[in-house]
XYZ file of C-alpha atoms in Angstrom:
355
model
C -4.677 63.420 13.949
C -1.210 62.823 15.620
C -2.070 59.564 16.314
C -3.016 58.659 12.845
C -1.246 60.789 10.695
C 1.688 61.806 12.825
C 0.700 65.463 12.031
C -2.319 67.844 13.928
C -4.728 70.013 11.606
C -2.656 72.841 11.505
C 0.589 70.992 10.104
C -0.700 69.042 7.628
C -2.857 72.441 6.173
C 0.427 74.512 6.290
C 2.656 71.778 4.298
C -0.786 71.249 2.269
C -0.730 75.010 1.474
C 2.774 75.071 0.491
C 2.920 71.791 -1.953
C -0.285 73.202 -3.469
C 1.714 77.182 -4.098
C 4.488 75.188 -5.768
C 2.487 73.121 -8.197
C 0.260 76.099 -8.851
C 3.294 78.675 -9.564
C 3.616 79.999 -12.974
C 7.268 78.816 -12.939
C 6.700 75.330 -12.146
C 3.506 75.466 -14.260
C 5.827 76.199 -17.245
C 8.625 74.113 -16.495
C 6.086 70.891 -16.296
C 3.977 72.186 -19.047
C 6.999 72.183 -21.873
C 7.468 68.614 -21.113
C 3.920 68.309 -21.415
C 3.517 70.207 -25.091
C 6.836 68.536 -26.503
C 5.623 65.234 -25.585
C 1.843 64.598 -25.233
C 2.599 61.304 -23.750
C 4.341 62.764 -20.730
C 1.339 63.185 -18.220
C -0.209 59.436 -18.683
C 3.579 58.517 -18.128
C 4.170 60.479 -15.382
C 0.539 58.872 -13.684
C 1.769 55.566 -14.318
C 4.797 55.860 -12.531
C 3.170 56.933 -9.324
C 1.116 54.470 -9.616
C 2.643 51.387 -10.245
C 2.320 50.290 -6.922
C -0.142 51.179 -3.898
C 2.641 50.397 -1.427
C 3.172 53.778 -0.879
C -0.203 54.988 -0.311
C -1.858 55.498 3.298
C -4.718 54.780 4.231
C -6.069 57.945 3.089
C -3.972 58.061 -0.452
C -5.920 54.686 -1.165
C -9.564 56.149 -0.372
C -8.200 59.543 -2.331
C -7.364 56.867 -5.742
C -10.884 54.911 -5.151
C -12.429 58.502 -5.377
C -10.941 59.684 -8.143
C -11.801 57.141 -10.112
C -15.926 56.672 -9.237
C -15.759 60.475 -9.962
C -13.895 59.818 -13.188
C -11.863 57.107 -14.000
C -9.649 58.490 -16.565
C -8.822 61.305 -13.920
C -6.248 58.441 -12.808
C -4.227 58.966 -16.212
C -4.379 63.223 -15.263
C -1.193 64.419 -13.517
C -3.001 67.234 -12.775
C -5.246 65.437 -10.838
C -3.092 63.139 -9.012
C -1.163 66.340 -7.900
C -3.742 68.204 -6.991
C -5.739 65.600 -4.939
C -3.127 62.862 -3.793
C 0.257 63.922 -4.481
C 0.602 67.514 -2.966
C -1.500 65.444 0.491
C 0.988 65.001 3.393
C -1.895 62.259 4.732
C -1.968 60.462 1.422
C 1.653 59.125 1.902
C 2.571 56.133 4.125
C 6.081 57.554 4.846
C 6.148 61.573 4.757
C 9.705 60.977 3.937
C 7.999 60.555 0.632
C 6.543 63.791 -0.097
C 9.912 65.763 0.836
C 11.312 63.896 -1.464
C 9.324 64.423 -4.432
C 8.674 68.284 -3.679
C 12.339 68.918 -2.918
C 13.271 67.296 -5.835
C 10.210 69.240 -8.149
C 11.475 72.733 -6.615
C 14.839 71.703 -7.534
C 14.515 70.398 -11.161
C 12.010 73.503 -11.818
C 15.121 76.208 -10.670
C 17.307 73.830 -12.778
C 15.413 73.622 -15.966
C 14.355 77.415 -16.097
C 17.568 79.312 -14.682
C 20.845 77.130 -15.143
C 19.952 74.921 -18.284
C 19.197 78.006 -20.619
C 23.254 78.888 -20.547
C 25.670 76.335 -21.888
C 27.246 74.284 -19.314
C 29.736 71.378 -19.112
C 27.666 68.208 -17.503
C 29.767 68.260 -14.618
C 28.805 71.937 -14.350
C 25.246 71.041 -14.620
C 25.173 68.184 -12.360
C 26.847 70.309 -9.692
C 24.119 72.327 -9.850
C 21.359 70.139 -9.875
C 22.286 68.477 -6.804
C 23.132 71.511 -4.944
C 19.346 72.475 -5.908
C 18.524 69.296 -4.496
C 20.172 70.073 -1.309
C 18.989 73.556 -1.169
C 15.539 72.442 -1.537
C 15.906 69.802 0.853
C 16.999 71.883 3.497
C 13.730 74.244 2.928
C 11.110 71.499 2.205
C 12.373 70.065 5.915
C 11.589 73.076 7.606
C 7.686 73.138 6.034
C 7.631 69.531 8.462
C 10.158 70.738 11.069
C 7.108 69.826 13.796
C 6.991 66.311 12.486
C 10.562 65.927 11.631
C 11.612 66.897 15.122
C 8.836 64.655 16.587
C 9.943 61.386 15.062
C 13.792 62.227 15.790
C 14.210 62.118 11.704
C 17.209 64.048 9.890
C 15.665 64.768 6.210
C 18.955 65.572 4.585
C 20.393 65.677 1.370
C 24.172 65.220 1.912
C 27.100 64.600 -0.381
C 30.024 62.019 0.176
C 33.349 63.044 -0.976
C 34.772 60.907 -3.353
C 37.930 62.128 -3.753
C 38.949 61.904 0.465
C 41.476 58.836 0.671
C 43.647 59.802 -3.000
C 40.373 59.421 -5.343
C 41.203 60.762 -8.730
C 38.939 64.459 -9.859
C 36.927 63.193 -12.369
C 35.980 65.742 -15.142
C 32.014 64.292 -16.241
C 28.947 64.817 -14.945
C 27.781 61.408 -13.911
C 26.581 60.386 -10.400
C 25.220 58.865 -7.806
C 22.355 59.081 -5.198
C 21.654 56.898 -2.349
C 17.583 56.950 -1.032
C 17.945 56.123 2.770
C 14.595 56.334 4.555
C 14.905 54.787 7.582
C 10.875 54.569 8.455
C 11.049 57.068 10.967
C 8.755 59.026 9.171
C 5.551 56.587 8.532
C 2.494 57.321 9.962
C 1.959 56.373 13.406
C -0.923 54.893 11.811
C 0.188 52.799 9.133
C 3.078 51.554 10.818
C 4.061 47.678 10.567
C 6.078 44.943 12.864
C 8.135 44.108 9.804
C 11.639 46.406 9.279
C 10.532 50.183 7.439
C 13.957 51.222 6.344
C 14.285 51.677 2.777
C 17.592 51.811 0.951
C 17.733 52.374 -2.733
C 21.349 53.181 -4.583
C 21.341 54.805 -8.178
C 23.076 55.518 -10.831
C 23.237 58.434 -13.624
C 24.881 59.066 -16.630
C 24.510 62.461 -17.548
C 23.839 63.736 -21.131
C 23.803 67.516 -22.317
C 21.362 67.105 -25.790
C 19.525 69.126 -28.287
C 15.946 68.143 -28.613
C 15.268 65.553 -29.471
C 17.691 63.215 -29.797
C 20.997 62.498 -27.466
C 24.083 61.253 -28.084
C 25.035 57.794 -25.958
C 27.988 56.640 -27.756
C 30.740 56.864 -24.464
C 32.602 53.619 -24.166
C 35.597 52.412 -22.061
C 38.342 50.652 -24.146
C 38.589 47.807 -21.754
C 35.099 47.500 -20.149
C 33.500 48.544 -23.545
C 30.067 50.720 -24.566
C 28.886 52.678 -21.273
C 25.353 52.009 -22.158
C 26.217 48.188 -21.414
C 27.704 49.121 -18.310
C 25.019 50.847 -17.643
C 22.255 48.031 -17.497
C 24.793 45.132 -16.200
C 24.905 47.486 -12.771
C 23.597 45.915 -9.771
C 21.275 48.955 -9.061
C 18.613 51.091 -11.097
C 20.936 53.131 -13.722
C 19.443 55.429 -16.026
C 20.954 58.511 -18.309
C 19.672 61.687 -16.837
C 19.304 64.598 -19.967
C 19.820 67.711 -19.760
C 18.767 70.413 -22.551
C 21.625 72.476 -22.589
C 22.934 72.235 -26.656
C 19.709 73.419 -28.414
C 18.093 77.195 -29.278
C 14.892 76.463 -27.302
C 13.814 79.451 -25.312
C 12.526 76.862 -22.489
C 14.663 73.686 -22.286
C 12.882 70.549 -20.714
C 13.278 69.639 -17.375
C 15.909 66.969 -16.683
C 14.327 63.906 -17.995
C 15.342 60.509 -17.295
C 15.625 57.309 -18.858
C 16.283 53.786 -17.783
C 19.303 52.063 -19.417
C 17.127 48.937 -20.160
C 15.002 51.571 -22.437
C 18.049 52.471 -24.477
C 18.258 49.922 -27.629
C 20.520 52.127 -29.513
C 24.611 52.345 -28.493
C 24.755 55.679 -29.974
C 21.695 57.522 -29.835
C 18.503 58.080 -28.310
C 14.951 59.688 -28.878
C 15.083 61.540 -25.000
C 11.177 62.077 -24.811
C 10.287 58.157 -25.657
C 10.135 56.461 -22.004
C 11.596 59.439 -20.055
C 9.959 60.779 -16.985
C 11.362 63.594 -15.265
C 13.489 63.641 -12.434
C 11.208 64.081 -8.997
C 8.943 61.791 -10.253
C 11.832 58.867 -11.241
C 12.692 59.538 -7.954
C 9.614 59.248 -6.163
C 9.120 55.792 -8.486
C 12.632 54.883 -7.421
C 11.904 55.459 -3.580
C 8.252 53.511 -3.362
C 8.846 50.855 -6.050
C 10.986 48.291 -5.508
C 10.221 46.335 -9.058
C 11.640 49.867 -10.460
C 14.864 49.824 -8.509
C 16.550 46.889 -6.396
C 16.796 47.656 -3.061
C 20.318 47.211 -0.819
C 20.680 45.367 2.379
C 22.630 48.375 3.665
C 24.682 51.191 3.725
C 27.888 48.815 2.206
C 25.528 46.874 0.025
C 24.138 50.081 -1.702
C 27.839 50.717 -2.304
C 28.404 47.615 -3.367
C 25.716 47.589 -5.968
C 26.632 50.904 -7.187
C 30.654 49.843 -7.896
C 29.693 46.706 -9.275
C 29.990 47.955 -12.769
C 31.426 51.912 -12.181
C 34.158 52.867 -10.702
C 34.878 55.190 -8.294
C 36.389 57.362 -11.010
C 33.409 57.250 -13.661
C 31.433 59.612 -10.319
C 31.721 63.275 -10.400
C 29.480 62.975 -7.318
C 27.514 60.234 -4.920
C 24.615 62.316 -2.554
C 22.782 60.825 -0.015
C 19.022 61.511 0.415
C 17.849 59.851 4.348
C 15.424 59.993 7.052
C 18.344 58.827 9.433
C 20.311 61.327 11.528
C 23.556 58.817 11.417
C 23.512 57.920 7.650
C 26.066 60.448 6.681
C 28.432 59.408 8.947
C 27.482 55.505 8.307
C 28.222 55.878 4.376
C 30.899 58.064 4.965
C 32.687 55.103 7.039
C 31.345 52.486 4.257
C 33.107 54.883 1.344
C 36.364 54.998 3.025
C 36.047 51.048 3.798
C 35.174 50.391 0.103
C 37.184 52.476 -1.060
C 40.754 50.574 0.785
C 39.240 47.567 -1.042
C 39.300 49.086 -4.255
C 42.695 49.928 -4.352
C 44.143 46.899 -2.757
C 42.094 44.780 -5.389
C 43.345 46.919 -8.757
C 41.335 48.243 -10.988
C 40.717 48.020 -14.894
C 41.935 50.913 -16.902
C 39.961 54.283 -17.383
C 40.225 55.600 -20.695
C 37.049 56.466 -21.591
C 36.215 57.429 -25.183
C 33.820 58.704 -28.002
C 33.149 55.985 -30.698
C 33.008 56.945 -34.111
């Protein structure tokens, strides 16, 4: 099995085990499940997003897919299923970088939605703590692969690059970025190709606090105009990421997310039409590229991320890698960027609410 799936019995049973106990808890059962009842749409959604491309699949994730559907084909449309026979499978995924990502991400959101989004926060408040979930998660979804991990010489971090070293300004939203940095360490031994792995995918999110169901998008800058058309211009996949933090409901949703290009109004939006939440846009994110653009490198991915924003408009920029020296390699890019920037000027910042 080491050979093929860069795992032996034992590992791949024990990570097994675990993704299964998290998908099964009554927690996360409830946190998924409220997205499920408010929007009955969600789960065929959710399914489609996985599986808009094979490219991701192993070997075994494509024989688990042809299976499912000579049982029962419309068991492809059943998140339920697809977690429970290809998504919580270690062997299923080409790069295992993969599956930390989405189940860090699931814990995360899950702790999110259920303890920190039923208190009223400020955005940047709430952002702060989703990430820090993220990292926390991270950190603990590493250590279920730590034989694997330390075999292939991977890092699986979640680290955050401060934006404020060099003079930045404190910036007082919620908004950020996240940098996807999987260098292919991490594919199986087995599907492993001639042709360069690493994968580098920059985002971009505007956070929203909302009551259900509709959100407020009306933030514009006086010079650079509506944020929602800065927004799709960027160079990278940017999306508004909402969090249920205004309403009365005793279980808020989990943070949902929606690409820019989906938003047709400049003031408001109905949050459950074309949202998924937020493991699963990142999983989409990490293994489809005609979902979001991939970056040459480390100064390209910052590149397409400032094209539009700048470095004020981020309350935060995380990276998520494979790679033990990507920290340090964006860290260096930031600071280089960053002399740019202020050299070159920038437009003014006011931002504002329209009326």
């Amino acid at each position: 099995m080491l050979s093929a799936f860069g795992m032996d019995g034992d590992e791949i049973f024990a990570a097994m085990s675990r993704a299964h106990s998290l998908v099964t808890d009554e927690e996360t059962v409830r946190g998924m499940g409220e997205f499920t009842n408010a929007c009955p749409a969600a789960d065929k959604r959710k399914a489609d997003a996985v599986r808009g491309t094979s490219e991701w699949l192993a070997g075994a994730g494509t024989a688990s897919m042809i299976y499912m559907y000579r049982d029962d084909p419309s068991a492809l449309n059943s998140w339920a299923a697809l977690l429970d026979r290809v998504l919580t499978q270690p062997p299923c995924y080409r790069d295992l970088a993969d599956w930390w990502l989405f189940f860090s991400a699931l814990e995360a959101e899950t702790g999110f939605q259920l303890e920190r989004c039923t208190s009223r926060k400020g955005e940047q408040g709430l952002t702060a703590h989703l990430l820090e979930a993220l990292a926390t998660q991270g950190k603990a979804w590493s250590e279920v692969i730590a034989p694997a991990v330390a075999r292939n010489g991977a890092t699986l971090a979640i680290s955050d690059i401060d934006l404020q070293v060099g003079g930045g300004e404190q910036v007082t939203g919620g908004d950020f970025g996240l940098i996807l940095d999987f260098d292919g360490r991490m594919v199986q031994p087995g599907a492993r190709r001639e042709v360069e792995e690493r994968r580098i995918i920059p985002l971009i999110f505007q956070a929203k606090r909302y009551a259900r169901p509709t959100a407020s998008v009306s933030q514009a800058n006086k010079l650079r105009g509506p944020q929602l058309n800065l927004l799709a211009a960027n160079d990278c996949a940017s999306a508004y990421i909402f969090y249920e933090n205004l309403g009365d409901q005793e279980t808020p949703l989990p943070p949902l997310v929606k690409p820019a290009e989906s938003v047709r109004s400049p003031t408001t939006t109905d949050v459950l039409e074309d949202s998924i939440d937020f493991a699963t846009y990142l999983l989409r994110a990490a293994t489809n590229p005609a979902a979001a653009p991939r970056a040459r490198s480390p100064d390209d991915a910052l590149r397409m991320i400032f094209s539009k924003a700048l470095p004020s408009d981020l309350s935060a920029l995380v990276v998520v890698s494979s790679d033990p020296t990507a920290t340090n390699r964006y860290r260096s890019s930031w600071s280089m960027l960053q002399h740019m920037l202020r050299h070159h000027g920038s437009e003014g910042e006011e931002v504002h609410e329209q009326n």
